[in-house]
Amino acid sequence: MKRILLVNGAELIAFILLACIPLAVSNSYVLGLLTLLAIYGILLIGLDVSVGYLGQVNLGHAAFLGLGAYAGGLCVMVFGFSMLPALLASLLVGFVFGGLLAFPALRLEGPQFALATLSFSALTATTLNELESITQGAQGLQVDRPLLFGLHLGPQAFFWLCLVLLAFTWIAMKNLLSSHWGRAFEALRDSPIATDAMGVGVFRHKVAAFALGSGLGGLAGGLYAFNFQFLQPSSFVYELMVILLLGVVLGGRKSLWGAFVGACLIVLLPNLLSNRSLFQAFSFIGLFIALVAGTINIRKQRRISFQVAAPIVSMALLVAGSLLVQNTEDWRKAIFALMLFSVVVGLPEGLMGFAEKQLTRLFKVPARPLPDATELEAVLPKQEDTGLLLELIDVKRHFGGIKAVDGVSMQVQGGHIHGLIGPNGSGKSTLVNVISGLYAPSAGQLRLHGEELPKGSLFKVSQAGIARTFQNLQLFAELSALENVMVACAGAYKKSLPLVLLGFAYAEEKRAQADSLALLELVGLAGDARTKAKDLPYGAQRFLEIARALARKPKLLILDEPAAGLAHPDVLKLNEIVHRIRARGITTILIEHHMSVVNEVCDFVTVLDEGKIIAQGLPDEVKRNPRVIAAYLGDSKESSYSSRKLGETPLLRVEDLHAGYGASEVLTGTSFEVRAGSVVALIGANGAGKTTTMRVLSGMLKPTSGKVLLEGKEVQQLDASKIACLGLAHSPEGRKIFAPLSVEDNLLLGAYTRLPKVFGFRTKASIDLEKVYALFPRLFERRKQAAGTLSGGEQQMLAIGRALMANPKIILLDEPSMGLAPVIVQEVFVIIKKLKEAGITLLLVEQFAKSALEVADYAYVLEHGRIAVEGTPEELAKNERVLAAYLG
Amino acid sequence: MEVILQMGVSGALMGLVYALIAYGFQLTFATSKSINFGQGELVMLSAFISLTFTNMGIPYWLMVPAGLLCGALLGLVVERLAVRLALEQKSEGWILMTIILGLFSFSAAENIWGRDDHPFPTPISSDPMHFLGISVTAVELSVAIGVFAVMGMIELFKRKTLWGKAFEAVSADRDAAELMGISARRTIMLSYGLSGMVAAMAGILVSPITTVGPTMASALILKAFAVAVVAGLDSGFGVVLIGLFLGALESLASFYIGSGWREAPGLILLILALAMKPNGVFGKASIRKV
Amino acid sequence: MKKTLLATLLLGFSAQLFAADSIKLAITGPFTGGSAPMGTSMRDGAKLAINEINAAGGIDVGGKKLKIETIERDDEAKNDRGALIGQELASMDDLSGVIGSVNTGVVIAGDKHLQEKGITKIITPAAGSASMTQWSKAGVPDLSIFRFAAHDGIQAAMVVEEAINRKLTKVALLYDSTNYGVSGRDDLLAQIKAQGSKLDVVATEKFNIGDKDMTAQLLKAKTAGAQAILIWGIGPELAAVANGMDKVGLTVPLIGGWTLSMSNYIDNAGKNGNGTLMPQTFIEEPITAKAKSFIEGYHKAYHVDRIPSPVSAAQGYDAVYIFAAAVKQAQSTDTKKIKLALEDLKEPVKGVIATWKHPFTKWNPADVQTHEAFRRENVVMGMVKDGRVVFGNEADKQRLIKQEK
């Protein structure tokens, strides 16, 4: 009871108060404002669906208001409808046109979507204006207020009708948002890919949501028509749209209260601003709030940022304006803009977003108790399938000239845990992306239980019974752990949308909760059911993704590098979870770099390299296969090391570096140094943190703690472009050449920091260019060609050449051999040897440990984000731990 | 036949102005994936400022560079006030912020220069000339020449100077450009400056035809959006083709379907083009990644 | 919570108006946006009159000199704003009257609230025929809305007459896509029929607000052989038509509604505007002493050397004087008494447009003329000449000078 009062009390009071005002005040102006407020409330709640919940900037809502208004008006004037049928017609017209617009428009994102909706509203206004025979065009349509159950509504009664409809809308939206629909909206904003992969159907939900929001726009339009009783197409244009949009943002997105407050502001502000003294009072209050918020922020951040200063300045401007300007009416739009500017900058979550945060801090609302978890057997019945489950026949996937998957044929047996391993760039992820429908295969066949699998649609593949996790987590960050699982619950939601709106989905909601709890228990997260996914520790996030995939009750589960970035205890937990999954008889494809995991849990292993299968069999067999070892460590006929005595001065020093991405910490205290004139190799298994180290060194990623010293100077907090100016050149993983620019332009840009910017840069660079061309004659031949058209090997040479152009003190070379054919790899290493002979300081990250050790003067082995072993290449080559780091 | 030709040519000449404004969108989209929804107000403000220069007695050929400079400065103001913070936060807040800034500029212009439309003096004659039975004014031709001149100059800058190449590098791969020592933030500023300059050019070129007033750009801007999106926000010279096409189509539609429907074909084209080629007719498709 | 707070605030502020000892007159109109030149000129003209009255000590009501206090509201030419302003004004208990409005839609959406409360309103400077005919259609027995503008019927009649007098037979109709333009088209067509269908309409073309390229419409008119362009529209698009005519080589007279006298037409059409004809209620020429002092007063007060819309300014000015006369006659600030006085003004009011003798009579739903001040003889034909509007017919000028004497 207390809960209900706390949660719904404010709403109840607000509605009762609103309903009572006309009884206390008999003022037609106040009544007019209140009526408009209720209408705009409905309108903005509708707009919030697309702007807030879908996260799209919708500039078409004014058109739905207009369509609804004309639909309602014409139904009354032409067909003599009474109030309720006419309003229903308005709603339906908004709904249908919303759906029709959504089909093409919702395939777009961001600015394109905004523009498509903007065009739609312009088109609507034109059409309403031109269809003079129906709409009376610009001359306007006079509308009579229709009867409600035979009664003529006066201004008061009409206001109550609007208020009742607002209350209905409010309740229906609340029901919808607390159902699986609301969760789906949140989910598809956080990760559309995962939403599709969980079988929810991004597009379907988006279209439905947009149509619903538009339907509310239409309903508001009907009320608008019967309120003003006069319609003109020019009322429903861009200008109104901007005001509506700003109302939603100002009030606070993703919140019914926000929409309501937004409606209050846009209805009342224009009228308030026409009174000068009132406006002066408001601007002073605004300045005061901005100042208070600013001081709090400055104390917190200890610096004056744009976000703090801008609202204060704009509010100060407003105060100055309110004192100077005689005619505030004339400046109304500017005033509106200034207020909006401060709110959008200072309180990006809007007024209500800010207020809700403060209120929830003040009033702790006890959460509704969770039901008991269902029996696991009921949620995930044990599957007894042992036959052939998934069959791939000669599957290929090419990206341009790159053959990421090049003719893979494999079979996955029912009930097996099937390992899929291979070095970086070998095509594992692409292969599972093809299986799970993210990419359509370029060629080949995929069969599940002998039936053709849908191609190129995550959603359809998911419906066919395949569920997956993602290498880079794709959780619904804003949802709780329980809700994350509930989104995916297969077959749990059967109630149709109207029933959901009316609040009849409570029972199935409870059941889904109970089922999801069982799955959370399975992965050991039952205690964190209410924690937001983004607040979970990294390991738990990985396990949550597994639980979510299991909620699909899949025939085949794909785990894409579940152990990546996990600490050792979590890896053990993962093994435990995979064992439990196996116990349920669920067939699993497991992509993994941690060979310990593969060894422990897999029944069968397939090894990929360069997009092809190079070995298959039991884990132990595969591990000893020479081709597999070569694929991991590099192929080397004779071992010749050429390490030299190291110089004295450390050019680059790294001290106790910690860094990571979001919740996952990749580097856990790395320390090493590179001395001037030496070649240092950084080796280690995939996921050990090599590339992350490089990214921190060059400034692309800021470390959480630790130091990077370049020639004794701390650089860890500098931007990448500054570090580049200090003489550190980074040839990044994946080469990252400028594909549309010519080869020569790529090289010139390499020397950007040293060259004049407008004239004469070519002459000044000519000597360096010649040097690079001498080293890579093939680049000279292709200097005019767009860099994107080069082969992989040539691109790698270009990337190295580009780094050399900077005349740097040190070059970081990240995985120069990745994705290249063995012959080309040899060539690349010849180049690296030449650089070494030229005395260039190099830090080399390489997965082919053997090749790297051949050219290095000194080497470090990275394991779980720390240096595990270090030494000269000769020492390391004999060290067992090096091999162990790769193959477990 | 003559009529079709006349309609097509006058429409296409207007279409070039759409293309020029659309080009301004492309410039900022290339570097930052953001565009200024208040670009129309930028066109209008620059036109008013140029008009003020003229009224101060500055000769036309001096006023043009001064106007362009002011346009560039305004572009920088937009970047600083409306775009930078949102880009740092990786949000799409810039859409709203640029709209808000546009709203402010509109109101300010109304109060500073009045709500009326003013003629924009130009030394170029507005007397019609006749070729092959169609009449064109020198002002219209100057629009065409100006559009190609400014777009050509910016393309030249992008291809022939190292700053320009840096600009292209940032739009090709922002991270890699940073690794070369190119500051992405400065390049984005540059792109907004250029975009503001392009807007000013559009204002100066089109004002003798449309006159200068607070609402002068509101009709232009919607079509410029359409051109930019139909062509693709990263399509380069695609905007010119689409601009010419849309301008001519509009003009022919208003002649043959009815003058009230003038804008409809363009808008329908926009929605259809987006539905079939979301990245624009000349745009590049992107690959989804996980 | 916040909203109730605001509502109370609002009420508080409207209540504040009770206290002062003055005549409260609201001025509404589009002060921003496309129709703003008309709205602001009207407002400035009206305020000029109010300042004059106040400077002279105010109006004698019941032995007490009361000053006029203005309440300004910008309707932005938007109907919903118009409706809200109507409601707001209707809820002010001590409001004596309202002057203003340009856009027909705003009037239709807003005036019903004033009429409900019986608040006196004088519509000026414009608004289409529908703003009065709506009341005759509804057959309201008693009306508090008056109009002080040359209604489109008079203007259309004069435009058609002018074309017939010039012995033209083929005309093209151009109109903008707003309410104003569309109802102007209908008025013109009706007048052509009423005057014996002597004109053959060879093309009927529309243009949108913001259109700057009129080639399509004008080519149609040209190919159809139009001998004159009759035009109805607001704002700078009219100038685009004049310039377009020059471009496509269409050298025929351009005749249209009074809006062709606005500075945004004259300036932007430049030399192409010369010779354009339009009905006018006021020409910015100091032909009489009153006109001279008004024009000079306006120029001085608002630092301009030409009134943006002289017609609007003059009508706003005269409307205030008529309103003031009604207050004086009623000896009350009560809006209902002022209305009664307006319907039967005893003393002639010396305005800048004319000396108004009994401009309004008691409302008769069958005849909107009862609440219309302007007659055919109050309107003259104006012509654009070198950047100014001058008398189109010398006879009109002489007639007005004579009237004054």
Short mmCIF file of N, CA and C in Angstrom, two decimals, chain A residues 577-627:
data_model
loop_
_atom_site.label_atom_id
_atom_site.label_comp_id
_atom_site.label_asym_id
_atom_site.label_seq_id
_atom_site.Cartn_x
_atom_site.Cartn_y
_atom_site.Cartn_z
N ILE A 577 29.97 -22.94 -15.43
CA ILE A 577 28.70 -22.61 -16.11
C ILE A 577 28.56 -23.43 -17.39
N VAL A 578 29.67 -23.52 -18.15
CA VAL A 578 29.60 -24.27 -19.41
C VAL A 578 29.27 -25.74 -19.11
N HIS A 579 29.83 -26.25 -18.02
CA HIS A 579 29.51 -27.64 -17.64
C HIS A 579 28.03 -27.78 -17.36
N ARG A 580 27.46 -26.80 -16.68
CA ARG A 580 26.03 -26.87 -16.36
C ARG A 580 25.19 -26.82 -17.63
N ILE A 581 25.65 -26.00 -18.57
CA ILE A 581 24.91 -25.91 -19.83
C ILE A 581 24.95 -27.26 -20.54
N ARG A 582 26.13 -27.86 -20.51
CA ARG A 582 26.26 -29.16 -21.14
C ARG A 582 25.32 -30.18 -20.48
N ALA A 583 25.20 -30.04 -19.16
CA ALA A 583 24.33 -30.97 -18.43
C ALA A 583 22.88 -30.85 -18.88
N ARG A 584 22.48 -29.66 -19.37
CA ARG A 584 21.12 -29.50 -19.89
C ARG A 584 21.01 -30.03 -21.31
N GLY A 585 22.14 -30.50 -21.86
CA GLY A 585 22.11 -31.07 -23.20
C GLY A 585 22.06 -30.04 -24.30
N ILE A 586 22.48 -28.81 -24.02
CA ILE A 586 22.40 -27.76 -25.04
C ILE A 586 23.69 -27.73 -25.85
N THR A 587 23.52 -27.87 -27.15
CA THR A 587 24.67 -27.85 -28.03
C THR A 587 25.27 -26.46 -28.07
N THR A 588 26.61 -26.39 -28.02
CA THR A 588 27.25 -25.08 -27.90
C THR A 588 28.45 -24.99 -28.83
N ILE A 589 28.55 -23.84 -29.52
CA ILE A 589 29.80 -23.54 -30.21
C ILE A 589 30.52 -22.53 -29.35
N LEU A 590 31.79 -22.84 -29.03
CA LEU A 590 32.55 -21.99 -28.11
C LEU A 590 33.77 -21.46 -28.83
N ILE A 591 33.81 -20.16 -29.01
CA ILE A 591 35.02 -19.55 -29.55
C ILE A 591 35.85 -19.11 -28.37
N GLU A 592 37.10 -19.48 -28.36
CA GLU A 592 37.85 -19.15 -27.16
C GLU A 592 39.33 -19.07 -27.46
N HIS A 593 39.99 -18.15 -26.79
CA HIS A 593 41.45 -18.06 -26.86
C HIS A 593 42.10 -18.73 -25.67
N HIS A 594 41.39 -18.75 -24.56
CA HIS A 594 41.95 -19.42 -23.38
C HIS A 594 41.94 -20.92 -23.62
N MET A 595 43.12 -21.46 -23.91
CA MET A 595 43.16 -22.87 -24.24
C MET A 595 42.78 -23.72 -23.04
N SER A 596 43.01 -23.17 -21.84
CA SER A 596 42.65 -23.95 -20.65
C SER A 596 41.15 -24.23 -20.66
N VAL A 597 40.38 -23.23 -21.04
CA VAL A 597 38.93 -23.42 -21.09
C VAL A 597 38.58 -24.45 -22.15
N VAL A 598 39.20 -24.27 -23.33
CA VAL A 598 38.91 -25.18 -24.43
C VAL A 598 39.24 -26.61 -24.03
N ASN A 599 40.43 -26.79 -23.45
CA ASN A 599 40.84 -28.13 -23.04
C ASN A 599 39.86 -28.75 -22.07
N GLU A 600 39.40 -27.92 -21.17
CA GLU A 600 38.61 -28.48 -20.09
C GLU A 600 37.19 -28.83 -20.52
N VAL A 601 36.56 -27.98 -21.36
CA VAL A 601 35.14 -28.19 -21.59
C VAL A 601 34.77 -28.73 -22.96
N CYS A 602 35.66 -28.63 -23.95
CA CYS A 602 35.22 -28.95 -25.31
C CYS A 602 35.25 -30.45 -25.58
N ASP A 603 34.22 -30.91 -26.35
CA ASP A 603 34.18 -32.29 -26.80
C ASP A 603 34.91 -32.44 -28.12
N PHE A 604 34.97 -31.34 -28.86
CA PHE A 604 35.50 -31.40 -30.20
C PHE A 604 36.02 -30.02 -30.53
N VAL A 605 37.10 -29.92 -31.31
CA VAL A 605 37.66 -28.62 -31.61
C VAL A 605 37.92 -28.47 -33.11
N THR A 606 37.55 -27.33 -33.65
CA THR A 606 37.89 -27.00 -35.04
C THR A 606 38.84 -25.82 -35.00
N VAL A 607 39.93 -25.91 -35.79
CA VAL A 607 40.90 -24.81 -35.80
C VAL A 607 40.85 -24.12 -37.16
N LEU A 608 40.69 -22.82 -37.13
CA LEU A 608 40.65 -22.01 -38.35
C LEU A 608 41.95 -21.24 -38.49
N ASP A 609 42.38 -21.07 -39.76
CA ASP A 609 43.44 -20.11 -40.03
C ASP A 609 43.23 -19.56 -41.43
N GLU A 610 43.38 -18.28 -41.58
CA GLU A 610 43.17 -17.60 -42.86
C GLU A 610 41.84 -18.00 -43.49
N GLY A 611 40.83 -18.14 -42.67
CA GLY A 611 39.50 -18.41 -43.18
C GLY A 611 39.26 -19.86 -43.58
N LYS A 612 40.24 -20.72 -43.32
CA LYS A 612 40.07 -22.14 -43.68
C LYS A 612 40.28 -23.00 -42.45
N ILE A 613 39.71 -24.23 -42.49
CA ILE A 613 39.93 -25.16 -41.39
C ILE A 613 41.29 -25.82 -41.57
N ILE A 614 42.14 -25.75 -40.54
CA ILE A 614 43.44 -26.42 -40.67
C ILE A 614 43.52 -27.68 -39.82
N ALA A 615 42.63 -27.85 -38.86
CA ALA A 615 42.66 -29.08 -38.08
C ALA A 615 41.33 -29.26 -37.37
N GLN A 616 40.95 -30.50 -37.13
CA GLN A 616 39.76 -30.77 -36.33
C GLN A 616 40.05 -31.98 -35.45
N GLY A 617 39.38 -32.10 -34.34
CA GLY A 617 39.57 -33.30 -33.53
C GLY A 617 39.36 -33.01 -32.06
N LEU A 618 39.83 -33.95 -31.23
CA LEU A 618 39.72 -33.75 -29.79
C LEU A 618 40.72 -32.69 -29.36
N PRO A 619 40.44 -32.00 -28.28
CA PRO A 619 41.32 -30.89 -27.86
C PRO A 619 42.78 -31.32 -27.75
N ASP A 620 43.05 -32.46 -27.16
CA ASP A 620 44.43 -32.87 -26.95
C ASP A 620 45.16 -33.12 -28.25
N GLU A 621 44.46 -33.74 -29.20
CA GLU A 621 45.07 -33.99 -30.50
C GLU A 621 45.44 -32.68 -31.20
N VAL A 622 44.46 -31.81 -31.20
CA VAL A 622 44.63 -30.56 -31.93
C VAL A 622 45.81 -29.78 -31.39
N LYS A 623 45.96 -29.80 -30.07
CA LYS A 623 47.00 -29.02 -29.42
C LYS A 623 48.39 -29.44 -29.90
N ARG A 624 48.52 -30.71 -30.23
CA ARG A 624 49.84 -31.19 -30.63
C ARG A 624 50.07 -31.11 -32.13
N ASN A 625 49.04 -30.73 -32.86
CA ASN A 625 49.14 -30.67 -34.31
C ASN A 625 50.14 -29.58 -34.70
N PRO A 626 51.20 -29.92 -35.48
CA PRO A 626 52.22 -28.92 -35.82
C PRO A 626 51.63 -27.73 -36.59
N ARG A 627 50.64 -27.98 -37.41
CA ARG A 627 50.07 -26.86 -38.17
C ARG A 627 49.41 -25.84 -37.23
#
